Short mmCIF file of C-alpha atoms in Angstrom, two decimals:
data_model
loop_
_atom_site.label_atom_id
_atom_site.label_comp_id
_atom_site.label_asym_id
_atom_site.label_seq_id
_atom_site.Cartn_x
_atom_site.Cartn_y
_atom_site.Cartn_z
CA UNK N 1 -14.78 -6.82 -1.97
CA UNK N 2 -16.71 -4.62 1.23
CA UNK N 3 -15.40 -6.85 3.70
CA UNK N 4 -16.47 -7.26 7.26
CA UNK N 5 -13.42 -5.05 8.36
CA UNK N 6 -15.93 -1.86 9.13
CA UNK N 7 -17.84 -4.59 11.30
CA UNK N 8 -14.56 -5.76 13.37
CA UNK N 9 -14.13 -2.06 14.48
CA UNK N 10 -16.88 -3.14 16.94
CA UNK N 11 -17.11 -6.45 17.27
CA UNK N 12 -13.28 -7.19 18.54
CA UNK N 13 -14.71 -9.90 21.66
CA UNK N 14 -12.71 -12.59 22.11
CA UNK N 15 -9.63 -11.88 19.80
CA UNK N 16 -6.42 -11.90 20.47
CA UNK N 17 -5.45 -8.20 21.25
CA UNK N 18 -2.27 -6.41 21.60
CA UNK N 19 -0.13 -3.36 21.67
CA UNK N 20 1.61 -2.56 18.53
CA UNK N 21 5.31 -2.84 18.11
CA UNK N 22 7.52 0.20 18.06
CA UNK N 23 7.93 2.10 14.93
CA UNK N 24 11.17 1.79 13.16
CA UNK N 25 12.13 3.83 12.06
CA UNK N 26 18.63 10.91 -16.26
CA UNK N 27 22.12 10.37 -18.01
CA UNK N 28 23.27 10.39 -14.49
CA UNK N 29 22.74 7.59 -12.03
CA UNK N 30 19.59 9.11 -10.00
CA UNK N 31 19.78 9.51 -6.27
CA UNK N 32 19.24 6.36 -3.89
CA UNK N 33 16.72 8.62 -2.28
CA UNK N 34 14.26 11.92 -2.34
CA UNK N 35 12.47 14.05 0.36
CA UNK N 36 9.82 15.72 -0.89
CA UNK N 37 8.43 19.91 0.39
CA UNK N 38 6.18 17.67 2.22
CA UNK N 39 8.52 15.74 4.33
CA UNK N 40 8.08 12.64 2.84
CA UNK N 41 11.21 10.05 1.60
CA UNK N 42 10.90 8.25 -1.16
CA UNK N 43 13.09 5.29 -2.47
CA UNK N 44 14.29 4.67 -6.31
CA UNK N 45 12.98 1.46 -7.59
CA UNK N 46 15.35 0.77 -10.51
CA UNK N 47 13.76 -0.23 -14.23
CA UNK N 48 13.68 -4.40 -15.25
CA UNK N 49 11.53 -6.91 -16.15
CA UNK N 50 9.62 -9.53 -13.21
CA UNK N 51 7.43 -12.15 -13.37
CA UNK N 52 3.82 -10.62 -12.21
CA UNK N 53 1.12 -12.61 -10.62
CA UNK N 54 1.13 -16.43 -8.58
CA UNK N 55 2.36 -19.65 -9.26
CA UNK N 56 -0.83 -22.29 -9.10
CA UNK N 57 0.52 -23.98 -6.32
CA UNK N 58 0.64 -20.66 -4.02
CA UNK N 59 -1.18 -21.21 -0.87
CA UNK N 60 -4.12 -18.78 -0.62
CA UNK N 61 -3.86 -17.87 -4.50
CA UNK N 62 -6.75 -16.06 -6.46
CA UNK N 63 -7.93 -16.99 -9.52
CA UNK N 64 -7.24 -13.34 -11.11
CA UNK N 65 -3.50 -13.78 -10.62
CA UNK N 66 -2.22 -15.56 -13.63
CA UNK N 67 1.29 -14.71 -13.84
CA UNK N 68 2.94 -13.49 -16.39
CA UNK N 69 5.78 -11.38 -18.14
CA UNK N 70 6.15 -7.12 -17.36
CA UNK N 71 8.61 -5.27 -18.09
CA UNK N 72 8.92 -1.68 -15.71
CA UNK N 73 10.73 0.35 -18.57
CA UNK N 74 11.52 3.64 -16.17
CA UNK N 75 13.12 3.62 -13.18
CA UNK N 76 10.60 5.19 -10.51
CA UNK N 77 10.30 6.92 -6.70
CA UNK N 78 7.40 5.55 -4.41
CA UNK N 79 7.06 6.22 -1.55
CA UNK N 80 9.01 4.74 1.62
CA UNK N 81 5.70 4.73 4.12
CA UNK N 82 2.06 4.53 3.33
CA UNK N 83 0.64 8.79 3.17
CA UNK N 84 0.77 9.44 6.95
CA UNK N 85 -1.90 11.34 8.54
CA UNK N 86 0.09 14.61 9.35
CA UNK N 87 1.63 14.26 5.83
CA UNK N 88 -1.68 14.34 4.33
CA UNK N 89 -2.92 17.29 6.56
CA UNK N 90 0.20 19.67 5.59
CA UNK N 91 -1.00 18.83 1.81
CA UNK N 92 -5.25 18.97 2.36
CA UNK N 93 -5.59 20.97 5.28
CA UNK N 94 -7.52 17.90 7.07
CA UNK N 95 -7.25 14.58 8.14
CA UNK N 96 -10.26 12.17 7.50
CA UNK N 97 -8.69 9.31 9.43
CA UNK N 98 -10.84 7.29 11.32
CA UNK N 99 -7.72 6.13 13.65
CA UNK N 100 -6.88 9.43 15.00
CA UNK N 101 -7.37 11.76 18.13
CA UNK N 102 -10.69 13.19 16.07
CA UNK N 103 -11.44 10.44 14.43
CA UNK N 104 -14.61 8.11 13.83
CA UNK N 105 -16.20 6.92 16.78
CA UNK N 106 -15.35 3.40 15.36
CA UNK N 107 -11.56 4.13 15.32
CA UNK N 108 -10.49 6.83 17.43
CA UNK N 109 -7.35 6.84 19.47
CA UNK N 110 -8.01 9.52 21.79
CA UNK N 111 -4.36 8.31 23.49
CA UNK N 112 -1.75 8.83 21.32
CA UNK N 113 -0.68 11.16 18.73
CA UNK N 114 -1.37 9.27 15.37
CA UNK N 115 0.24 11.99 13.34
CA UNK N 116 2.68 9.34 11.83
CA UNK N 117 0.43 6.77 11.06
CA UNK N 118 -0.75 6.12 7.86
CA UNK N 119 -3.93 8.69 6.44
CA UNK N 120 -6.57 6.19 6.59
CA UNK N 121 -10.48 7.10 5.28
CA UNK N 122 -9.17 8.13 2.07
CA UNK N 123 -11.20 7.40 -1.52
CA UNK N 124 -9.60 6.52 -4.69
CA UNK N 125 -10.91 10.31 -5.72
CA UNK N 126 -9.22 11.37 -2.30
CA UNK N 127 -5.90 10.12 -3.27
CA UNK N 128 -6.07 11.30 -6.54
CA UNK N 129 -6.45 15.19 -5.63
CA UNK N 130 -3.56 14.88 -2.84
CA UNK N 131 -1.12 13.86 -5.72
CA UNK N 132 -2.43 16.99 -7.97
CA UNK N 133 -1.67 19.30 -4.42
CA UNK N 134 1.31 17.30 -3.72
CA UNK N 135 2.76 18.14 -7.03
CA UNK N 136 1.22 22.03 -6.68
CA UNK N 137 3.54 21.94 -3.53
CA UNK N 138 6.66 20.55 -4.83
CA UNK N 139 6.55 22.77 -7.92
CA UNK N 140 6.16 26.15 -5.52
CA UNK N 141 9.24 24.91 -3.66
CA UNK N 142 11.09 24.74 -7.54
CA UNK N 143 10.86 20.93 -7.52
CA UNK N 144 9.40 19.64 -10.81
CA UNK N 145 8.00 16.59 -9.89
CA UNK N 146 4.37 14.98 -10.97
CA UNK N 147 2.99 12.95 -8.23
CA UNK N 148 0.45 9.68 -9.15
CA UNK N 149 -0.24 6.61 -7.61
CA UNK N 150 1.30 3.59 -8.78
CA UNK N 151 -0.16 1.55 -11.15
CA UNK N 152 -0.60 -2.25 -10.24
CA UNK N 153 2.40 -3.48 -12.26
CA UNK N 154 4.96 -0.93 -10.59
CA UNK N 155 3.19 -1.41 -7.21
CA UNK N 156 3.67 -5.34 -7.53
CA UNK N 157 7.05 -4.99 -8.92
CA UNK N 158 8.38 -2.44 -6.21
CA UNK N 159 6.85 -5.05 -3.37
CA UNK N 160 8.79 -7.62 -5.08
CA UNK N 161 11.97 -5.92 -4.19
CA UNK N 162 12.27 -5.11 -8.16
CA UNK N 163 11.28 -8.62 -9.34
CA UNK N 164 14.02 -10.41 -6.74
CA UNK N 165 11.13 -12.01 -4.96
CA UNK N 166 9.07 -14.44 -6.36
CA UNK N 167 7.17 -15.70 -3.16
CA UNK N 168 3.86 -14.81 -1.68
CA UNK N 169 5.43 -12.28 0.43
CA UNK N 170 8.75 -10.01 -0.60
CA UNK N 171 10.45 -12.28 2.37
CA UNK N 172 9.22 -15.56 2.36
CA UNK N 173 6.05 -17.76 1.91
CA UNK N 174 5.08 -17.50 5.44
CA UNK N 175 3.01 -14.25 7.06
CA UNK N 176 2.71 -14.05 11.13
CA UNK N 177 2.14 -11.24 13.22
CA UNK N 178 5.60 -10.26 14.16
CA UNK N 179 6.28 -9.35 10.30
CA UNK N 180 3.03 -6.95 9.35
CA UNK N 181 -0.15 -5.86 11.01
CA UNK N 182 -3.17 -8.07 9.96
CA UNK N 183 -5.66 -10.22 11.30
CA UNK N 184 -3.12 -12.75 13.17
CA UNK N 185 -6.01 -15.07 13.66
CA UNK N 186 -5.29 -15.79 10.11
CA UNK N 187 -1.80 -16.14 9.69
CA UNK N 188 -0.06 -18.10 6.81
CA UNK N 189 2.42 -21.14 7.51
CA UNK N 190 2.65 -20.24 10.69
CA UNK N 191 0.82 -20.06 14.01
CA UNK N 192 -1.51 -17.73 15.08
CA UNK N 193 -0.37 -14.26 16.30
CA UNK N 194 -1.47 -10.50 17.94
CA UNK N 195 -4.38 -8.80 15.96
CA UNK N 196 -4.03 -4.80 17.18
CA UNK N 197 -7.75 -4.52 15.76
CA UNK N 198 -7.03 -0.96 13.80
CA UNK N 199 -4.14 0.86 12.20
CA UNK N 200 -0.39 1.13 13.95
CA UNK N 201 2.71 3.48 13.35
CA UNK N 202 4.00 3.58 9.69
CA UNK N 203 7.57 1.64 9.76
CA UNK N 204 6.41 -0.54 13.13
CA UNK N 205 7.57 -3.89 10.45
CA UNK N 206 10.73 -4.33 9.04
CA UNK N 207 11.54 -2.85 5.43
CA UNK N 208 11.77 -4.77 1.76
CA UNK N 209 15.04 -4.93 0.35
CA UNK N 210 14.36 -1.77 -1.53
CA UNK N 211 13.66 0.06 2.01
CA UNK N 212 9.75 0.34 1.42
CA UNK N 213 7.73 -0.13 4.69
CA UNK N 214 4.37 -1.93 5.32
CA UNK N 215 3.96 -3.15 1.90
CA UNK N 216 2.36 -6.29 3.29
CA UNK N 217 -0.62 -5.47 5.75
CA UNK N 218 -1.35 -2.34 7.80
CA UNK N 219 -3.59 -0.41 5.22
CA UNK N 220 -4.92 -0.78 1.91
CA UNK N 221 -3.29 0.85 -0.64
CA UNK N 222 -4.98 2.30 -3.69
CA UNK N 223 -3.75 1.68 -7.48
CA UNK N 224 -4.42 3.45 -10.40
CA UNK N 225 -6.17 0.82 -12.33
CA UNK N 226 -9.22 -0.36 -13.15
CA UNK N 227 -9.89 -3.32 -11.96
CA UNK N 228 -10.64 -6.33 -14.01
CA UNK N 229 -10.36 -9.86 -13.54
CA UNK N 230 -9.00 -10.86 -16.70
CA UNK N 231 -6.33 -7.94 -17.65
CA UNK N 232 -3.52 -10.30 -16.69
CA UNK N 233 -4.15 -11.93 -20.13
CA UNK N 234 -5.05 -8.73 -22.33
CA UNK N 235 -2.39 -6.34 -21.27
CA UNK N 236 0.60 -4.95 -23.00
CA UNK N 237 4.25 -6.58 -21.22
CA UNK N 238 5.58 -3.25 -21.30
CA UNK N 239 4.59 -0.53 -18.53
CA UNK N 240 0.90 -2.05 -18.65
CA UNK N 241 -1.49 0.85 -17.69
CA UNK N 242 -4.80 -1.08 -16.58
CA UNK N 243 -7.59 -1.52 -18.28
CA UNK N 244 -9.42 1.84 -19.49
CA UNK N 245 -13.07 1.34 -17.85
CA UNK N 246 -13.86 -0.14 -15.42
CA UNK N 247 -16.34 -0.06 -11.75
CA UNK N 248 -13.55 -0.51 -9.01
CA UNK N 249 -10.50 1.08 -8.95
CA UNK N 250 -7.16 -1.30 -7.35
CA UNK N 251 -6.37 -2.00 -4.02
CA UNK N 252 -3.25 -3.92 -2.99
CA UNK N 253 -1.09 -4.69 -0.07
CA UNK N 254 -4.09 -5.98 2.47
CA UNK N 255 -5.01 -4.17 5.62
CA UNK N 256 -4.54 -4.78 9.87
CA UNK N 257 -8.66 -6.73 9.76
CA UNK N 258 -7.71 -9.17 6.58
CA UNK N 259 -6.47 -12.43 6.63
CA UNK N 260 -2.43 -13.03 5.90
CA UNK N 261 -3.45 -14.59 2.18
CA UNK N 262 -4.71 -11.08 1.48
CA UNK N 263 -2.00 -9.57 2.37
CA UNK N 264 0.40 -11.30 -0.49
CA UNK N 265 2.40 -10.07 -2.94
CA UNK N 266 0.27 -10.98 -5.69
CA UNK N 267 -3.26 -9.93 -4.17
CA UNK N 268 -5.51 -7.96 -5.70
CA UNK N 269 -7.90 -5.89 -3.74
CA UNK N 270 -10.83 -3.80 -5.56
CA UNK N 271 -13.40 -1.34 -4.32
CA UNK N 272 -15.36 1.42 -5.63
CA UNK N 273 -13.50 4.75 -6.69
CA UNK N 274 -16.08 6.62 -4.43
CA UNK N 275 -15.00 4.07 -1.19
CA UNK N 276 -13.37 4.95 1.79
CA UNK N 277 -13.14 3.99 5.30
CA UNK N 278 -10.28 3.01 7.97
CA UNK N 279 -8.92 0.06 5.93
CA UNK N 280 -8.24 2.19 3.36
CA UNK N 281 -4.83 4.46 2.11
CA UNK N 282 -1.89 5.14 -0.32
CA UNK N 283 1.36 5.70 -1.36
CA UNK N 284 2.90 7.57 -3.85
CA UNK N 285 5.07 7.64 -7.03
CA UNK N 286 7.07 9.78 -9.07
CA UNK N 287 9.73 9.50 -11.84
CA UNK N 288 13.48 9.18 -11.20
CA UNK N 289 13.87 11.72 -14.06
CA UNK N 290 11.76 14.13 -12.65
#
């Protein structure tokens, strides 16, 4: 799915372009809420069962989204933001992102400090080793905690405020500009918006109900699936893993250069595990029981 997003980093004439909002800011019960020894919150997404995928009549639907039963059988942290960029830099020691003070020639914002947007420029590989470090980190500070990303399923279901929403967006059926950062040339249900052109603040967009930020636009986020077009209808109801081979590797959530039907609940983004560029990010997961 290499869209044309690397291509609208430089050819930006004629759209509608605007500053970006201000950022927002076991047997026992587990905690609402965890920071982890990198500075990073993450919110408890509580175990149950949703209804995965989009209804036929969903405007903008895909023809890989065939919904179906899933059960989450473990309640789970993930992340409250997307990775930021200084997050990522205490864990790596660098920060690839293209929308940064050093970044790509393409992206970089030589006028702010970007520290607290999300890491863009990131691979599925990428990703993977700053959850290994991340949990290196945590477990020096005497936190026992193993650090992934989320799979689709738990991804899907924690967008979904926990299976509570079943439209195309965790809010509503209707995506414009004032609600997440995407193309708002392409808005759904609604009339055309602001399109910043590149990354903005994580938390500039109001919170889900289960206080996760930027789950609908802003950057991709990477799953640990396979992908594969048909899984919906192979794949076990419980915890459902992802396929075990595959050539692309997840995406969901859409990005600040895709269209608002991209940017749904139910989407399903792939790419190469090798890809990367400044579309392109993550959030992570760990165990409440952890």
């Amino acid at each position: 799915m290499r869209s044309a997003c690397t291509l609208l980093l430089t050819a930006c004439v004629g759209l509608f372009v605007v500053r970006e909002p201000s950022a927002i800011g076991q047997d026992k019960a587990p905690t609402p809420a965890i920071t982890n020894s990198a500075g990073m919150r993450l919110a408890l997404v509580p175990a149950g069962k949703f209804i995965m995928g989009s209804p036929k009549q969903e405007a903008g639907r895909a023809d890989d989204e065939d919904q179906h039963a899933v059960e989450i059988t473990k309640p789970f942290y993930m992340g409250v933001y997307h990775v930021t960029q200084d997050q990522y830099a205490k864990v790596v020691g660098k920060n690839p992102s293209w929308f940064s003070p050093r970044g790509s020639a393409r992206g970089k914002l030589t006028d702010r400090d970007t520290g607290s947007y999300p890491v863009d420029n990131v691979s599925w590989k990428d990703a993977q080793q700053f959850c290994e470090k991340l949990t290196d980190l945590d477990k020096k500070d005497g936190k026992h905690r193993t650090y992934r990303l989320p799979t689709e399923a738990e991804w899907e279901y924690a967008c979904r405020e926990a299976g509570a929403s079943k439209t195309a967006f965790s809010f509503g059926d209707m995506l414009g500009s004032d609600a997440a950062n995407f193309d708002g040339n392409f808005p759904l249900g609604t009339k055309k918006g602001p399109y910043l052109a590149r990354s903005c603040k994580a938390g500039s967009y109001p919170a889900n109900k289960l206080g996760l930020y930027d789950m609908h636009g802003n950057i991709w986020q990477w799953c640990s699936d396979w992908y594969q077009a048909g899984y919906y209808r192979s794949g076990p109801e419980k915890d459902p893993p992802g396929p075990q081979r595959g050539s692309s590797r997840v995406m969901r959530g859409g990005a600040w250069c895709v269209t608002a039907k991209e940017c749904r609940s139910a989407y399903r983004g792939n790419e190469s595990p090798t890809f990367s560029d400044g579309t392109v990010g993550f959030r992570v997961l760990c165990h409440a029981s952890e």
